[in-house]
mmCIF file of C-alpha atoms in Angstrom:
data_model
loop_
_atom_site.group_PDB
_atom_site.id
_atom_site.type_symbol
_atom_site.label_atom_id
_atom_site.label_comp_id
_atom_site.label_asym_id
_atom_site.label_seq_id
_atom_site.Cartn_x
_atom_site.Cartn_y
_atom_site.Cartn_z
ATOM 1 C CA UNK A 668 -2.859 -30.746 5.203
ATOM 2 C CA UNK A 669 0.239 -32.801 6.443
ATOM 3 C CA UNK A 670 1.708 -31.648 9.020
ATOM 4 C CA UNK A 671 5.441 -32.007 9.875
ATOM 5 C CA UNK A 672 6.793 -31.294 13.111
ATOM 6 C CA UNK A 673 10.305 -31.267 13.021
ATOM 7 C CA UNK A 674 12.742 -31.594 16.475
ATOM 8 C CA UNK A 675 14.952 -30.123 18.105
ATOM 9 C CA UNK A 676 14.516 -26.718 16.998
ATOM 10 C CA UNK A 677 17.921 -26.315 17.459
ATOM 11 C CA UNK A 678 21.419 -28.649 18.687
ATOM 12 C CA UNK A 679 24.925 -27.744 19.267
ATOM 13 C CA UNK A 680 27.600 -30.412 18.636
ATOM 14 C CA UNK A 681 31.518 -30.660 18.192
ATOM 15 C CA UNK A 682 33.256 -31.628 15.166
ATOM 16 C CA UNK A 683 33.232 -35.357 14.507
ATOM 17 C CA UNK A 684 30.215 -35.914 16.423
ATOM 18 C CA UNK A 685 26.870 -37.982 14.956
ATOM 19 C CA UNK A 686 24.012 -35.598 15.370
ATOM 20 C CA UNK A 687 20.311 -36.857 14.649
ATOM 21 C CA UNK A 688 17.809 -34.568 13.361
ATOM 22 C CA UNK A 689 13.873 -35.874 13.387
ATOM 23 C CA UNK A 690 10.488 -35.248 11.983
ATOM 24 C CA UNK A 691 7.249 -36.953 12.542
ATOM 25 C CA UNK A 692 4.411 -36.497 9.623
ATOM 26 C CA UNK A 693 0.772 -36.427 11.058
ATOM 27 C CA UNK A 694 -0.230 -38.818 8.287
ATOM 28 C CA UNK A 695 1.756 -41.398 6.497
ATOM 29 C CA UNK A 696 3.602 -40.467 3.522
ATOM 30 C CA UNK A 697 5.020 -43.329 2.149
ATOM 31 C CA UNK A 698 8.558 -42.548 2.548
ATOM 32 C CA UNK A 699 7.943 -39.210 0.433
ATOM 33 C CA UNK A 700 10.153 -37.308 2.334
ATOM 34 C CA UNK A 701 12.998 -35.263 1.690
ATOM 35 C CA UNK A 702 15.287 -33.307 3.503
ATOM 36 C CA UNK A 703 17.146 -30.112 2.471
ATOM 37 C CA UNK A 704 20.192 -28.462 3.816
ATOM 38 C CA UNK A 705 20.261 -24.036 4.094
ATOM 39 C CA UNK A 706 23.300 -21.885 4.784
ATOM 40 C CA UNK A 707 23.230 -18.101 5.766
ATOM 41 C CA UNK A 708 21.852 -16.267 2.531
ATOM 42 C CA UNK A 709 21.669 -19.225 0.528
ATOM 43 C CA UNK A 710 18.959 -21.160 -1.222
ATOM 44 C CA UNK A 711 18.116 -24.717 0.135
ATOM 45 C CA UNK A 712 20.027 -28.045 -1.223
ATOM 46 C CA UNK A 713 18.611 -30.945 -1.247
ATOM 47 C CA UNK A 714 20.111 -33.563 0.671
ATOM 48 C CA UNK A 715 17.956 -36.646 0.581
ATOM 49 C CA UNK A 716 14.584 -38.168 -0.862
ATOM 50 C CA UNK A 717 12.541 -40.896 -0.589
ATOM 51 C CA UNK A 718 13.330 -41.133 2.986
ATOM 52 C CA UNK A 719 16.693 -42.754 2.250
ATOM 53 C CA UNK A 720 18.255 -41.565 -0.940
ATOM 54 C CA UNK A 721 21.326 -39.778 -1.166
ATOM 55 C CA UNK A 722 21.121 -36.678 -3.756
ATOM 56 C CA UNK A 723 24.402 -36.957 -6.203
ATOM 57 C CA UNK A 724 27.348 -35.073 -4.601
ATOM 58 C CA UNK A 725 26.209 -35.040 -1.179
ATOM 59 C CA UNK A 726 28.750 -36.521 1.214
ATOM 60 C CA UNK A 727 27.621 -40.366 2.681
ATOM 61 C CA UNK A 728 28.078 -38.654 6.206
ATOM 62 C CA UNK A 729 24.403 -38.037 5.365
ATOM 63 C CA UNK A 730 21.834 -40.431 5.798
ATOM 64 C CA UNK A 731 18.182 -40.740 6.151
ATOM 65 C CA UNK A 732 15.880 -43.480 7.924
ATOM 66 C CA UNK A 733 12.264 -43.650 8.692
ATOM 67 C CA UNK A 734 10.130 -45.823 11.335
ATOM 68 C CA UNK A 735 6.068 -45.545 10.181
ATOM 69 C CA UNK A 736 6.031 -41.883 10.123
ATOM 70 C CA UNK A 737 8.598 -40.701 11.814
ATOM 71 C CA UNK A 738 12.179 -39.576 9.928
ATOM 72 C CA UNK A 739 15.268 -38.881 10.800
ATOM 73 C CA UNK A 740 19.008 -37.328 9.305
ATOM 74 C CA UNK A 741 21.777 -38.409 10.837
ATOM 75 C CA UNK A 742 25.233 -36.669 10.090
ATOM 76 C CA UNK A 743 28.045 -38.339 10.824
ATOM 77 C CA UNK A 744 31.688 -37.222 11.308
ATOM 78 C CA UNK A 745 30.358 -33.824 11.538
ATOM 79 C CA UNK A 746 32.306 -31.192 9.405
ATOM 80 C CA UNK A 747 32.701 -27.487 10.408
ATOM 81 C CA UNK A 748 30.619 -26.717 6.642
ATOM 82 C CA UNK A 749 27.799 -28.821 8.241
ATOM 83 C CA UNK A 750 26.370 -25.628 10.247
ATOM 84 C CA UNK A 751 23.359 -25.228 8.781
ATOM 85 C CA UNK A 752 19.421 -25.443 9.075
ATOM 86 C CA UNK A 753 18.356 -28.335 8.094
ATOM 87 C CA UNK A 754 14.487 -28.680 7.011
ATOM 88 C CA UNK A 755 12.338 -31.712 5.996
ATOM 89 C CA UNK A 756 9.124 -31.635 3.642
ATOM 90 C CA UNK A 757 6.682 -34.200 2.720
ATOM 91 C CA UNK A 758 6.413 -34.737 -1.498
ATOM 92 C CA UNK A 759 3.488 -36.959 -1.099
ATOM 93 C CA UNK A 760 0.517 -34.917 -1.334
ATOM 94 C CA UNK A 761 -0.475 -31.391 -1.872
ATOM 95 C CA UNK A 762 -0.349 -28.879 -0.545
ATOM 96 C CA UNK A 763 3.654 -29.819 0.254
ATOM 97 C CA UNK A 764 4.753 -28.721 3.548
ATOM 98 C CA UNK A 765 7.500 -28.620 5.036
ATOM 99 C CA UNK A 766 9.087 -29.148 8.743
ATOM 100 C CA UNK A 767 10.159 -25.712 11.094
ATOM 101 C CA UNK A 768 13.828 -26.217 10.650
ATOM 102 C CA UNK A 769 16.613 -27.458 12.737
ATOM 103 C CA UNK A 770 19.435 -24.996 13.217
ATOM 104 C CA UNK A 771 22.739 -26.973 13.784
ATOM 105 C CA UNK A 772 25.847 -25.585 15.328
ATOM 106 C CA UNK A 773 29.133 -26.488 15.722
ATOM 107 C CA UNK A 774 30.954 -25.790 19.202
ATOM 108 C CA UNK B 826 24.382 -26.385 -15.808
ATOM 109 C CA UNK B 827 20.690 -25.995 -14.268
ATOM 110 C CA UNK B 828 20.307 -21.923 -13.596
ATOM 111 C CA UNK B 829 17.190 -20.743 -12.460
ATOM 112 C CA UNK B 830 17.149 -17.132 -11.852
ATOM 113 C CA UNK B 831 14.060 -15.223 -10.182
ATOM 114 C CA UNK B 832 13.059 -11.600 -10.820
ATOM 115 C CA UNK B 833 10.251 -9.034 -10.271
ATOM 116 C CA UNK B 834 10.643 -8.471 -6.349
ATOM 117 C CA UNK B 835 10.303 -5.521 -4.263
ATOM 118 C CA UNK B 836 8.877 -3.405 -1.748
ATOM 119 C CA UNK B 837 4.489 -2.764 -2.288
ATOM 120 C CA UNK B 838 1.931 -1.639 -0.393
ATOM 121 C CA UNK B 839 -0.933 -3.473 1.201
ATOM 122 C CA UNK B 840 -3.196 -4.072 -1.511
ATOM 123 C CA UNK B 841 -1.423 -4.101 -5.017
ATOM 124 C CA UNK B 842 0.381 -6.329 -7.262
ATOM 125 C CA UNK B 843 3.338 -7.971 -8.140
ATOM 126 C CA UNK B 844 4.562 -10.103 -10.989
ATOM 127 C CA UNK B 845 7.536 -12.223 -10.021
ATOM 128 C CA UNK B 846 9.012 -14.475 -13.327
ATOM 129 C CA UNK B 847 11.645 -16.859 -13.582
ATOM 130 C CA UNK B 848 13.957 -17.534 -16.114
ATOM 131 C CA UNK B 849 15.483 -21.444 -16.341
ATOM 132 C CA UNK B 850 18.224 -23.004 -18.366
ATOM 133 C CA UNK B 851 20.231 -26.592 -18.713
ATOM 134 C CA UNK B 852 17.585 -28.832 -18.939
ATOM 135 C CA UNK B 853 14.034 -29.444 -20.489
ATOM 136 C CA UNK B 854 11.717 -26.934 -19.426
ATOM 137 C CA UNK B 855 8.706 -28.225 -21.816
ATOM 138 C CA UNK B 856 8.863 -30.996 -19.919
ATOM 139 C CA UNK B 857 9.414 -29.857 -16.279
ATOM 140 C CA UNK B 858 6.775 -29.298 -13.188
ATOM 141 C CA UNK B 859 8.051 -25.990 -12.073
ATOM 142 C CA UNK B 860 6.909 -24.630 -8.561
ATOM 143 C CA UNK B 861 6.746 -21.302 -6.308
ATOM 144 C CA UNK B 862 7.817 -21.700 -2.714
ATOM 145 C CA UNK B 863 8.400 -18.382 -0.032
ATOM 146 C CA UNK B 864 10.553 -18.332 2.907
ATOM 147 C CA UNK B 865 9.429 -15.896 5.341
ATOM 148 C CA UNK B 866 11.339 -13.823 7.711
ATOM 149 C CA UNK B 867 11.153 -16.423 10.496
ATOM 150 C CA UNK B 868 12.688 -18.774 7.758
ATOM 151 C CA UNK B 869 9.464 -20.768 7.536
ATOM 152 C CA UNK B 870 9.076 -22.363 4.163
ATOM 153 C CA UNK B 871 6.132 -22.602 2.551
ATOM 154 C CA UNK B 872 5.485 -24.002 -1.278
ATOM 155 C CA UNK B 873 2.786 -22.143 -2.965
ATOM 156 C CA UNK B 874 1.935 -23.199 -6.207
ATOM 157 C CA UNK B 875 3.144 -25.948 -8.983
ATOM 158 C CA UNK B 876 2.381 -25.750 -12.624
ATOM 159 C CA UNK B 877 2.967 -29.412 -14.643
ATOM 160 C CA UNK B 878 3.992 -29.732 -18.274
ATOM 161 C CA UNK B 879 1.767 -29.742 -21.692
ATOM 162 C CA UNK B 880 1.456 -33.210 -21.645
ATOM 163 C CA UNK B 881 -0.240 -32.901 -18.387
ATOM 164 C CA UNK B 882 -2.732 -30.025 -19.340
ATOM 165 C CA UNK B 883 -0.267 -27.485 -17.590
ATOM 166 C CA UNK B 884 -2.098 -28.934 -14.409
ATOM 167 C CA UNK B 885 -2.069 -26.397 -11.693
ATOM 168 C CA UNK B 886 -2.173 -27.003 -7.710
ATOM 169 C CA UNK B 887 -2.340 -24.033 -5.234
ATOM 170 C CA UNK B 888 -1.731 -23.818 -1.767
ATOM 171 C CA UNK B 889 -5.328 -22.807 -0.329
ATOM 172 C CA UNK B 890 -4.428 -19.963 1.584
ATOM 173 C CA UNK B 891 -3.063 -17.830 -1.403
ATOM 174 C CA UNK B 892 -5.584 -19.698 -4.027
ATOM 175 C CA UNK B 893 -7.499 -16.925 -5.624
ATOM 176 C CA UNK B 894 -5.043 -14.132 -5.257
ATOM 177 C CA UNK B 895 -1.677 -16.024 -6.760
ATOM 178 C CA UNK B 896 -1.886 -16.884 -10.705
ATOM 179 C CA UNK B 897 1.350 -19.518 -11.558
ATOM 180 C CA UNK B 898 1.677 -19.927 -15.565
ATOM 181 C CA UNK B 899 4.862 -20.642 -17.657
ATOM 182 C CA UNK B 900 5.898 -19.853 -21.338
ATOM 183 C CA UNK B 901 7.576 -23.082 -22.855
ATOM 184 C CA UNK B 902 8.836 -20.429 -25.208
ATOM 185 C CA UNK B 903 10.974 -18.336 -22.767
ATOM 186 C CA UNK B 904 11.703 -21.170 -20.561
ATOM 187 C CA UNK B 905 9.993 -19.151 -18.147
ATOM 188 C CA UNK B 906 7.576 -19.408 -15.022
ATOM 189 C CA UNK B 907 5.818 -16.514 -13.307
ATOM 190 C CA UNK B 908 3.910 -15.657 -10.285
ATOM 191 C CA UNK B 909 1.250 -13.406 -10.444
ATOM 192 C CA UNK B 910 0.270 -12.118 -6.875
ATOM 193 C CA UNK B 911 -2.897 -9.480 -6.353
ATOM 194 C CA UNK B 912 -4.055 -8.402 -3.414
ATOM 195 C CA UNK B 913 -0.601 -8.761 -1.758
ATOM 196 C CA UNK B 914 -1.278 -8.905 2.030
ATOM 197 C CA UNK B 915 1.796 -7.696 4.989
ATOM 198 C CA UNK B 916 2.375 -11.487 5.699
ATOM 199 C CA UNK B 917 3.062 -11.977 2.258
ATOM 200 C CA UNK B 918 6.233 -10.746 2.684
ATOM 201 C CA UNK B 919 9.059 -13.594 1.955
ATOM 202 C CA UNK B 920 11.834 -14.364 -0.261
ATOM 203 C CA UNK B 921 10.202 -16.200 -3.560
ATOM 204 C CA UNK B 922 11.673 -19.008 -4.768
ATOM 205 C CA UNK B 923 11.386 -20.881 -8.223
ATOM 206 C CA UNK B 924 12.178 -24.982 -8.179
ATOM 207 C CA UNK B 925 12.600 -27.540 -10.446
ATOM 208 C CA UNK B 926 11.907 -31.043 -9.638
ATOM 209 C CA UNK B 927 10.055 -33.285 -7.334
ATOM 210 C CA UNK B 928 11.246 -32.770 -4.606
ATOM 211 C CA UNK B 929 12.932 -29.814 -5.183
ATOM 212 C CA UNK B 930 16.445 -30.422 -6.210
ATOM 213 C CA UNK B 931 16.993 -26.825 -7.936
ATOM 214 C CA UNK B 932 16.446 -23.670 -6.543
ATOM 215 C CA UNK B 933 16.717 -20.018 -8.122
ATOM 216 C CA UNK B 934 18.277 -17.554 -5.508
ATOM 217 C CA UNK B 935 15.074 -16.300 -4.747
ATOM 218 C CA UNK B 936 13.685 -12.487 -5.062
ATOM 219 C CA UNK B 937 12.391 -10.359 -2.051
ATOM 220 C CA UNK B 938 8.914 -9.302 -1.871
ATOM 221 C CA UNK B 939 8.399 -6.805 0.894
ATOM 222 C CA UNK B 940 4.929 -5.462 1.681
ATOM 223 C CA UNK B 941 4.827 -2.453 3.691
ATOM 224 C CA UNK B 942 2.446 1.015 3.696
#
């Protein structure tokens, strides 16, 4: 299985700060990668796939970038609603798996 | 609107079963690869099982570990996917979630399966 170990396990940051979130996969992937936004009691969103692409309605402080096989969201201009976990999986081979989460909060 | 809308949780003990379905609307289902995925209670997520569409034979992948005592299968008819889970072990204990799309860009808001003597 691919494994997908995901860093920091948590971060604290003030509003309008860049934060960068990372995840290396133990294999390569091929840019399969996606990452997914959860809130308190709420189902994951998906923020961004293929490594790069922006889902529709998700705010362009969102990006994603990749170097061989490691991956990384980067918020920008961080927002108050950005508190969140934040989680990345790999959609390139079975069985999917997914990173340990990174739990963001604001100061 | 896509709606997805999971049902069938609960608390069980050690050893039985549980059938968990999912009902979809606002797009295609015939045509959809629907999957299972469980969030446990240290918020690990974990997918579990996919099912593809009739053209694709209704080709079915499992996650090992649960291969064997989880059954995915969908009715095109009902535009609905279930989960059947045997055996049900304490650490299968989660929140079940159905998604559509690869990855998963809709999520149902997931059912509670506790297992617990």
């Amino acid at each position: 299985d691919i494994q997908m170990t995901q860093s920091p396990a948590s971060l604290s940051a003030s509003l309008g700060e860049t934060v960068t979130i990372e995840c290396l996969a133990s294999e390569d992937i091929y840019s399969n990668l996606a990452w997914y936004q959860q809130k308190p009691g709420k189902s994951p969103q998906l923020l961004i796939y293929d490594a790069s692409s922006l889902q529709d309605g998700v705010p362009s402080r969102f990006s994603g970038s990749e170097s061989g096989t490691q991956y990384s969201l980067e918020i920008n201009s961080l927002q108050s609603e950005d508190a969140a976990t934040y989680f990345c999986q790999q959609h390139h081979d079975y069985p999917y798996t997914f990173g340990a989460g990174t739990k963001l909060e604001l100061k | 609107e896509v709606q997805l809308v999971e049902t069938g949780g609960g608390l069980v003990q050690p050893g039985n079963s549980l059938k968990l379905s999912c009902a979809t609307s606002g797009f295609t289902f015939s045509t959809a690869w629907m999957n299972w995925i469980r969030q446990t209670p240290g918020k690990r997520l974990e997918w579990l099982a996919q099912i593809e569409d009739k053209s694709n034979n209704y080709f079915i992948s499992y996650l090992e570990s649960v291969k064997g005592r989880f059954t995915i299968s969908r009715d095109d008819s009902k535009s609905s996917v279930y989960l059947q889970m045997n055996n049900l072990k304490e650490e299968d204990t989660a929140i079940y979630y159905c998604t559509w799309g690869s990855p998963f860009a809709y999520w149902g808001q997931g059912t509670l399966v506790t297992v617990s003597s």
